Amino acid sequence: KNEVEQSPQNLTAQEGEFITINCSYSVGISALHWLQQHPGGGIVSLFMLSSGKKKHGRLIATINIQEKHSSLHITASHPRDSAVYICAVAPFSFGNEKLTFGTGTRLTIIP
Amino acid sequence: GAGVSQSPRYKVAKRGQDVALRCDPISGHVSLFWYQQALGQGPEFLTYFQNEAQLDKSGLPSDRFFAERPEGSVSTLKIQRTQQEDSAVYLCASSPPTSGSPDTQYFGPGTRLTVL
């Protein structure tokens, strides 16, 4: 069983829809990261959180430490949001923030 | 530039060749990570440096893989006697001096290695 599981693996939606991507993990963590990867492109960090909720523009990330679960929401989705969204966790390990990644959720927004 | 840079962006090697992949982290960033991303998969950890010290190399898949960061800035990932299963995108990430709290990692564009 992977330490980080994402769902769904693939998601296609119409422009304007509210999007939710889920991430579950099985280890104690110091932080959880949500990352965005465009085809052929590098990885961009969207959020890093260890508790509660963060919002940036149309993106919202939440985490429930007790349930070991996080969600990434996109409001008013747009075709430019089409990308692979990756959840990654930094397990408890002082001085070493190496990340363990999920396999990603491929999001396609249709105009 | 202000971001993490990697070179080359693309590398094609014949099986058995040695390759060297370079990462230039953001200036002043203490931590540097190498990750390997196979096609259609999430990245996987290879190795981690804090300044010039290689603190964790548990993810290196074999002794053909070697990484160094001799002056605590630029890092090189070397793969000897490349095999087809080494074909992947190799990602480098850096993060600023630790404050005791987790830090955002800044990723480079990656080097896509294809071994024929």
Tab-separated table of C-alpha atoms in Angstrom, chain A:
chain	number	residue	atom	x	y	z
A	1	LYS	CA	0.000	0.000	0.000
A	2	ASN	CA	1.384	3.392	-0.961
A	3	GLU	CA	1.990	5.839	1.841
A	4	VAL	CA	0.151	8.529	-0.143
A	5	GLU	CA	-3.035	7.773	-2.054
A	6	GLN	CA	-4.859	10.229	-4.284
A	7	SER	CA	-8.319	10.110	-5.789
A	8	PRO	CA	-9.517	10.313	-8.398
A	9	GLN	CA	-6.641	9.375	-10.719
A	10	ASN	CA	-8.297	11.189	-13.594
A	11	LEU	CA	-10.951	13.877	-13.539
A	12	THR	CA	-12.674	15.601	-16.440
A	13	ALA	CA	-15.056	18.465	-15.781
A	14	GLN	CA	-16.777	21.343	-17.530
A	15	GLU	CA	-15.481	24.859	-17.184
A	16	GLY	CA	-16.954	26.504	-14.122
A	17	GLU	CA	-17.414	23.333	-12.085
A	18	PHE	CA	-16.225	22.999	-8.494
A	19	ILE	CA	-13.358	20.503	-8.323
A	20	THR	CA	-12.244	18.362	-5.386
A	21	ILE	CA	-9.142	16.183	-5.306
A	22	ASN	CA	-8.498	14.001	-2.291
A	23	CYS	CA	-5.327	12.773	-0.625
A	24	SER	CA	-4.943	10.209	2.148
A	25	TYR	CA	-1.697	9.278	3.835
A	26	SER	CA	-0.646	6.663	6.341
A	27	VAL	CA	2.364	8.140	8.158
A	28	GLY	CA	2.862	10.916	10.678
A	29	ILE	CA	3.804	14.076	8.845
A	30	SER	CA	5.306	17.463	9.498
A	31	ALA	CA	3.672	18.997	6.414
A	32	LEU	CA	1.612	18.189	3.340
A	33	HIS	CA	2.235	19.810	-0.030
A	34	TRP	CA	-0.043	20.269	-3.009
A	35	LEU	CA	1.858	20.612	-6.282
A	36	GLN	CA	0.867	21.327	-9.870
A	37	GLN	CA	2.584	19.849	-12.904
A	38	HIS	CA	1.780	20.903	-16.459
A	39	PRO	CA	2.602	18.533	-19.362
A	40	GLY	CA	6.292	18.808	-20.151
A	41	GLY	CA	6.654	21.395	-17.435
A	42	GLY	CA	8.180	21.585	-14.049
A	43	ILE	CA	6.452	21.296	-10.719
A	44	VAL	CA	5.002	24.334	-8.985
A	45	SER	CA	4.237	24.354	-5.296
A	46	LEU	CA	0.642	25.448	-4.627
A	47	PHE	CA	0.322	24.948	-0.883
A	48	MET	CA	2.209	23.669	2.090
A	49	LEU	CA	0.091	23.056	5.162
A	50	SER	CA	0.290	21.257	8.466
A	51	SER	CA	-3.139	22.151	9.837
A	52	GLY	CA	-6.408	23.797	8.952
A	53	LYS	CA	-7.060	25.469	5.661
A	54	LYS	CA	-5.298	27.728	3.169
A	55	LYS	CA	-6.725	29.733	0.270
A	56	HIS	CA	-5.028	31.295	-2.725
A	57	GLY	CA	-7.247	32.766	-5.395
A	58	ARG	CA	-9.606	30.042	-6.601
A	59	LEU	CA	-7.657	27.299	-4.852
A	60	ILE	CA	-8.408	26.028	-1.354
A	61	ALA	CA	-6.513	23.319	0.523
A	62	THR	CA	-7.650	21.682	3.730
A	63	ILE	CA	-6.097	19.090	5.978
A	64	ASN	CA	-7.422	16.906	8.801
A	65	ILE	CA	-4.435	15.626	10.739
A	66	GLN	CA	-6.459	13.197	12.873
A	67	GLU	CA	-7.973	11.553	9.800
A	68	LYS	CA	-4.747	11.812	7.769
A	69	HIS	CA	-6.636	13.363	4.885
A	70	SER	CA	-6.344	16.470	2.741
A	71	SER	CA	-8.407	17.956	-0.054
A	72	LEU	CA	-7.622	20.429	-2.810
A	73	HIS	CA	-10.570	22.406	-4.143
A	74	ILE	CA	-10.760	24.558	-7.254
A	75	THR	CA	-13.678	26.941	-7.567
A	76	ALA	CA	-14.940	28.230	-10.937
A	77	SER	CA	-12.592	25.881	-12.796
A	78	HIS	CA	-10.999	27.060	-16.033
A	79	PRO	CA	-9.269	25.210	-18.884
A	80	ARG	CA	-5.926	26.642	-17.755
A	81	ASP	CA	-6.353	24.643	-14.531
A	82	SER	CA	-5.833	21.483	-16.611
A	83	ALA	CA	-2.725	19.825	-15.165
A	84	VAL	CA	-1.615	16.994	-12.918
A	85	TYR	CA	-2.106	17.768	-9.219
A	86	ILE	CA	0.199	15.928	-6.863
A	87	CYS	CA	-0.084	15.498	-3.122
A	88	ALA	CA	3.175	15.002	-1.237
A	89	VAL	CA	3.960	14.559	2.447
A	90	ALA	CA	7.037	15.272	4.519
A	91	PRO	CA	7.155	12.539	7.186
A	92	PHE	CA	8.257	13.417	10.722
A	93	SER	CA	12.026	13.546	10.510
A	94	PHE	CA	13.852	16.483	11.969
A	95	GLY	CA	16.211	18.101	9.523
A	96	ASN	CA	15.082	16.119	6.500
A	97	GLU	CA	12.064	17.286	4.555
A	98	LYS	CA	12.237	14.688	1.808
A	99	LEU	CA	8.832	14.255	0.220
A	100	THR	CA	6.794	11.145	-0.465
A	101	PHE	CA	4.486	11.732	-3.419
A	102	GLY	CA	1.139	10.433	-4.556
A	103	THR	CA	0.781	9.348	-8.165
A	104	GLY	CA	-1.130	12.483	-9.088
A	105	THR	CA	-4.593	13.402	-10.331
A	106	ARG	CA	-4.856	14.350	-13.990
A	107	LEU	CA	-7.414	17.150	-14.276
A	108	THR	CA	-8.903	18.179	-17.607
A	109	ILE	CA	-11.271	21.140	-17.780
A	110	ILE	CA	-13.349	21.302	-20.944
A	111	PRO	CA	-14.395	24.749	-22.222
